[in-house]
Coordinates of C-alpha atoms and ligand atoms in Angstrom, one line a residue:
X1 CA 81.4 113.0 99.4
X2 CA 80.3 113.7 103.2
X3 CA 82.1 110.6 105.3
X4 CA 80.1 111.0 108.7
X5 CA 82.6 110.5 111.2
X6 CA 80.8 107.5 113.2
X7 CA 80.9 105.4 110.2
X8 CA 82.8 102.1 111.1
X9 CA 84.7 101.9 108.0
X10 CA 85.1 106.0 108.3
X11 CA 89.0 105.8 107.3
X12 CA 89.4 103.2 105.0
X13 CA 86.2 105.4 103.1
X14 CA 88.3 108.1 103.4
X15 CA 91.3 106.5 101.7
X16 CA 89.4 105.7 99.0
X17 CA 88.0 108.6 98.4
X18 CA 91.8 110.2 98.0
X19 CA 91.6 107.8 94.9
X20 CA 88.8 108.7 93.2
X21 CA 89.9 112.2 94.1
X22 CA 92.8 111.7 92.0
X23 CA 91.8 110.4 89.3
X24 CA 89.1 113.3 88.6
X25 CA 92.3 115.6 89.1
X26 CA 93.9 113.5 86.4
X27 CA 96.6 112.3 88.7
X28 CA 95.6 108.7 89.4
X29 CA 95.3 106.1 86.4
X30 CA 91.7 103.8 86.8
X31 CA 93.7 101.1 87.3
X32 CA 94.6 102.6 90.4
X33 CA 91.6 101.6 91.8
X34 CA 92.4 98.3 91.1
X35 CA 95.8 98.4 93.0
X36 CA 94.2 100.3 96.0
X37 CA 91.6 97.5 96.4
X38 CA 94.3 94.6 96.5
X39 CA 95.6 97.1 99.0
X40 CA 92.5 97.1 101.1
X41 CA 92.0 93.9 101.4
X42 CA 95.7 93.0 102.7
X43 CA 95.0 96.0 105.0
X44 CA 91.6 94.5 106.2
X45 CA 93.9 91.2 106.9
X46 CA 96.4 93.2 108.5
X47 CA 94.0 94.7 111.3
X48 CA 94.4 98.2 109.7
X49 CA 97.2 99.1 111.6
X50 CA 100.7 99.2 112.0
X51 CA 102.2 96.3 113.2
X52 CA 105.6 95.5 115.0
X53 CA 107.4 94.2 111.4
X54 CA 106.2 97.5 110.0
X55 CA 107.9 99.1 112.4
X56 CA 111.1 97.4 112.3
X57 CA 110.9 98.3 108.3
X58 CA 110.3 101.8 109.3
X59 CA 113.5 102.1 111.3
X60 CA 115.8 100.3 108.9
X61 CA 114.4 102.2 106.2
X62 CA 114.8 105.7 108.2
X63 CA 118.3 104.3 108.9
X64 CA 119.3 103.6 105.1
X65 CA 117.8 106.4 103.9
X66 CA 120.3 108.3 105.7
X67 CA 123.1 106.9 105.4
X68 CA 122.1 107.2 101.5
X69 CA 124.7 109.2 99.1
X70 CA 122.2 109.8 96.7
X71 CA 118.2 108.6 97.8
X72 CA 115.4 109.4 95.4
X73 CA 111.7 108.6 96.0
X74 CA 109.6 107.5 93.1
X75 CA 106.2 109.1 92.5
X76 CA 103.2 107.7 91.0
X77 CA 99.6 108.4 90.5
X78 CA 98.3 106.4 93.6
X79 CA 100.8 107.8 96.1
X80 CA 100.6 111.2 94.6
X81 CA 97.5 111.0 95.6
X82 CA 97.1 109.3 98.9
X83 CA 100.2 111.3 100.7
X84 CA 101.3 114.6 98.3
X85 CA 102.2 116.8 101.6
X86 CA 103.8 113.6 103.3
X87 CA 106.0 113.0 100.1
X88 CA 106.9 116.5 99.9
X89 CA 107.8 116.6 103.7
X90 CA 110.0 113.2 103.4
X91 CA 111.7 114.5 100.2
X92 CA 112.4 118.1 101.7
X93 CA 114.1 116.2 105.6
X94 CA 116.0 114.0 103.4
X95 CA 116.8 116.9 100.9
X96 CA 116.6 114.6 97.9
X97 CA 114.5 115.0 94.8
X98 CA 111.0 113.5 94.4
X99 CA 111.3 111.8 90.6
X100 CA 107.2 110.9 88.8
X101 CA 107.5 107.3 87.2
X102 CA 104.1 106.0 86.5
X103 CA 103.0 102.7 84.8
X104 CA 100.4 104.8 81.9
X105 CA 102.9 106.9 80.8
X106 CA 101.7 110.5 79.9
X107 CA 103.9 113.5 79.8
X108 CA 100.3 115.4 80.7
X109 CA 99.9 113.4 84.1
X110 CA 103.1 113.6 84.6
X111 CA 103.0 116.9 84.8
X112 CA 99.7 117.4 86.8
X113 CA 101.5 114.7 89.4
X114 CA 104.5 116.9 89.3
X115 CA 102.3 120.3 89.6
X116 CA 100.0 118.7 92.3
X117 CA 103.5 117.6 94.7
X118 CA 104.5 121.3 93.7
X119 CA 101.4 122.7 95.5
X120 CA 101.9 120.8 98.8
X121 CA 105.3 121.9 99.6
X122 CA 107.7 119.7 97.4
X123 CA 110.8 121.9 96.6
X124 CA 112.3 119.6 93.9
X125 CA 110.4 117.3 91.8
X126 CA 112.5 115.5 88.4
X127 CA 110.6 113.7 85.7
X128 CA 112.5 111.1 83.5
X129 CA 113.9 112.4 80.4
X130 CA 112.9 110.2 77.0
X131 CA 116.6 109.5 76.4
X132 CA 117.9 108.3 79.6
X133 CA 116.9 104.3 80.4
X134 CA 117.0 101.7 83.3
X135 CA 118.5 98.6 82.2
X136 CA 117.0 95.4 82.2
X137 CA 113.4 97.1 81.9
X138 CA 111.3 96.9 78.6
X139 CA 108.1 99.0 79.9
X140 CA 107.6 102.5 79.8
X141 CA 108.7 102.6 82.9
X142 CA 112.3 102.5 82.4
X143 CA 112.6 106.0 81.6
X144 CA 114.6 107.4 84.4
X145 CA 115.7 111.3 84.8
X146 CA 119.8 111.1 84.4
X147 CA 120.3 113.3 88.2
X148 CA 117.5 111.3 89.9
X149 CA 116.7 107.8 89.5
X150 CA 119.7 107.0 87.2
X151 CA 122.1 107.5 89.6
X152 CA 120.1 106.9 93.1
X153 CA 122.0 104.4 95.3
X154 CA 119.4 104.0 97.7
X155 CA 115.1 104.3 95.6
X156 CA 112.1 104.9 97.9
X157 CA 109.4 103.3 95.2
X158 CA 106.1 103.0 97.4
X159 CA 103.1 100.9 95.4
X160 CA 105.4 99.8 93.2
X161 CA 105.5 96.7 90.3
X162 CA 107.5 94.0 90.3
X163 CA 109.5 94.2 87.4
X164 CA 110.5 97.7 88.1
X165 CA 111.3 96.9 91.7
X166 CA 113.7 93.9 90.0
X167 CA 114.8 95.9 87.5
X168 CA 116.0 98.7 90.0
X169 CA 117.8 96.2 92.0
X170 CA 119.5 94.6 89.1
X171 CA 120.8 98.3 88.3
X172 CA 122.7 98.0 91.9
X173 CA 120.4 100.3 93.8
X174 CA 118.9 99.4 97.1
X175 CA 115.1 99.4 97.6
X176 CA 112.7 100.7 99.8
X177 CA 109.1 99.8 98.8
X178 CA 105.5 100.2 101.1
X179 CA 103.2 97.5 99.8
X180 CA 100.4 95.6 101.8
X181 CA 100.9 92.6 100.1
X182 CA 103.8 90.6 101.8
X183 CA 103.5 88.4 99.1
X184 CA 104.3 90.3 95.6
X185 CA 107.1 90.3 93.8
X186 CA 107.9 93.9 94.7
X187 CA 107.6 92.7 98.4
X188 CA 109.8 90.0 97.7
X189 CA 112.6 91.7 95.6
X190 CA 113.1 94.7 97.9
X191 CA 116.2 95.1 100.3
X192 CA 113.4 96.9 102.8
X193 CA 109.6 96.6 102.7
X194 CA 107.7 98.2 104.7
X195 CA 104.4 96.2 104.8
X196 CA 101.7 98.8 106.1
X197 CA 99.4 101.7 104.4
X198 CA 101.1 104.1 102.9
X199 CA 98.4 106.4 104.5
X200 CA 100.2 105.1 108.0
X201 CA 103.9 104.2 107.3
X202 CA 105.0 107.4 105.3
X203 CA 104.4 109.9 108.2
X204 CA 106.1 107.3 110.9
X205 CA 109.3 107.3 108.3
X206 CA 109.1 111.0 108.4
X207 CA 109.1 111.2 112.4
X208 CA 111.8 108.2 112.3
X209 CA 114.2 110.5 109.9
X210 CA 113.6 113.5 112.3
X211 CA 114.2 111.7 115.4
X212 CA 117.7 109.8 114.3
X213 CA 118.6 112.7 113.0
X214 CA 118.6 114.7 116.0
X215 CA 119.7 111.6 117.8
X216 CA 123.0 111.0 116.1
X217 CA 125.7 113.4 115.0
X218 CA 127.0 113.9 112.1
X219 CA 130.7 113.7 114.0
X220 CA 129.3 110.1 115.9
X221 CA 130.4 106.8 114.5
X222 CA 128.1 105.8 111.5
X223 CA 124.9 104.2 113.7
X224 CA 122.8 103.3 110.4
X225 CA 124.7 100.9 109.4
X226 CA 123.8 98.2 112.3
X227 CA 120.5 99.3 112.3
X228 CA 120.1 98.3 108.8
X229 CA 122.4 95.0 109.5
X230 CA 120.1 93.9 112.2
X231 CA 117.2 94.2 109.9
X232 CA 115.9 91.0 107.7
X233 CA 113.1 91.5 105.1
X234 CA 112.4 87.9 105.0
X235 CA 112.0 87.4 108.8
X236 CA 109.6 90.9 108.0
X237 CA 107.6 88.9 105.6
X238 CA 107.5 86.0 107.3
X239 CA 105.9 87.7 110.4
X240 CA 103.4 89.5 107.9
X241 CA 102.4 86.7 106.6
X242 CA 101.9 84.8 109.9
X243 CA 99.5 88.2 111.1
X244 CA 97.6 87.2 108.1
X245 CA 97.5 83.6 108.9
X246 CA 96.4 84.2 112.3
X247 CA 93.7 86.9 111.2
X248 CA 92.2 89.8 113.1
X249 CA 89.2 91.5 113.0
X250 CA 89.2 95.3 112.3
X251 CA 85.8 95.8 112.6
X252 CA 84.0 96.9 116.0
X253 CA 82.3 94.5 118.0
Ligands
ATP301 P1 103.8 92.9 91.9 O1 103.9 93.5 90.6 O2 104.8 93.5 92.9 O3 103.8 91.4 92.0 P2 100.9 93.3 91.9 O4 101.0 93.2 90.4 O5 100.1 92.4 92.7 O6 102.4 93.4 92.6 P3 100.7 96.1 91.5 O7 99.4 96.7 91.0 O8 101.9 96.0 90.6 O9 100.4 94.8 92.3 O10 101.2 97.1 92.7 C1 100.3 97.6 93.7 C2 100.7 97.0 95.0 O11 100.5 98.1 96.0 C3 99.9 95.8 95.5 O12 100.7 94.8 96.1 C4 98.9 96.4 96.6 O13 98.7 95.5 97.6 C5 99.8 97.6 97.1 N1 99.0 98.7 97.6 C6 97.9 99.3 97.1 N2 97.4 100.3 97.8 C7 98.3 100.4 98.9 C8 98.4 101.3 100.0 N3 97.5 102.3 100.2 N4 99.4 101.2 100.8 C9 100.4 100.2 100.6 N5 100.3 99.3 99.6 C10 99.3 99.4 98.7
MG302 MG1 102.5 94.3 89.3

């Protein structure tokens, strides 16, 4: 579809249109859509941008991510399609594998997911193994690959569902989610989120990584943990909820 630049609503067309995109790749579940448009609308109540508790997310994320033994971000069919080359970027600076986990389970989408991450620059990409299982999950979801997920301390899980998000933290791992609603259960159960578009806050992690990486040396006394201390996810949620409250208006005057 041709997206003339001047429209108002050029990017957030855009967006969607990586969506639809998707799913005629056979990447992105329909009920995708339905996720990305609860996204959209938190976004539109957001003011479309980044805002300053996104930003503090961002850093303690960059900062836990580092200081990770053995981080892991989990793929689906939405961010697969919204950021492939970002996901492959952040997976390849953090040198961690990316691992598919996706709510209609099909070892053919799966595949395509994995193929498609492949094809924009992703070096390792896991999918979970049939016998290998998170406990305290019942869904398909739990399936978990036995050198990824299973044994992650710290889980990236972007767009994710609440009961895997609780699930993964009952299983002892720390979580980093993206989700525009300050108010779902994955929002809630996570150690980090980062309220913001995926679109926006996985290229700002990337640079974050790059930048404290350069910044602190390996040799230097372990800085991430007090950036993570200093961070609180409820004082984050809090503050995106009050941006809501207070409203804002994206669109041109
Ligand atoms: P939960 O299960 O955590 O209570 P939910 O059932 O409301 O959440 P799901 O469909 O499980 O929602 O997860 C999708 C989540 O991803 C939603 O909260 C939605 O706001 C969010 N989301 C959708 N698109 C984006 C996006 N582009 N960037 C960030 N978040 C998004
Ligand atoms: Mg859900």
């Amino acid at each position: 579809m041709q997206l003339p630049k001047s429209h108002p609503r050029h990017e957030s067309l855009r967006i969607r249109e990586l969506i639809a995109e998707g799913i005629k790749k056979g990447i992105t579940s329909e009920h995708g859509l339905i996720a990305h448009g609860r996204g959209e609308a938190f976004d539109y109540l957001l003011g479309e941008k980044t805002n300053d508790f996104a930003l503090g997310a961002i850093e303690a994320s960059a900062a836990l991510l580092l200081d990770a033994k053995h981080p892991v971000i989990s793929v689906n069919g939405n961010s697969a399609a919204l950021v492939p080359k970002e996901l492959a970027e952040l997976s390849n600076v953090l040198n961690c594998p990316l691992e598919i986990n996706i709510f209609h389970a099909s070892k053919e989408r799966e595949i395509k997911i994995k193929d498609y991450l492949l094809s924009n620059g992703a070096k390792n990409v896991l999918l979970p193994e049939n016998d290998t299982t998170l406990r305290h999950l019942d869904s398909n979801r739990k399936y978990a690959n036995p050198k990824g997920i299973l044994e992650a301390d710290v889980v990236f899980v972007p767009l994710e569902d609440g009961d895997r998000t609780e699930a993964l933290v009952k299983n002892g791992k720390k979580v980093i989610t993206v989700d525009l609603n300050p108010l779902s259960r994955t929002a809630q159960e996570a150690t980090i989120t980062i309220v913001d578009n995926i679109v926006r806050a996985v290229p700002l992690l990337i640079k974050k990584i790059i930048q404290y990486k350069k910044q602190y040396d390996k040799n230097d006394l372990n800085p991430f943990n007090k950036i993570t201390n200093n961070y609180n996810n409820k004082i984050a949620l809090g503050d995106a909820l009050m941006k809501i409250r207070q409203g804002s208006s994206p669109l041109p005057k």
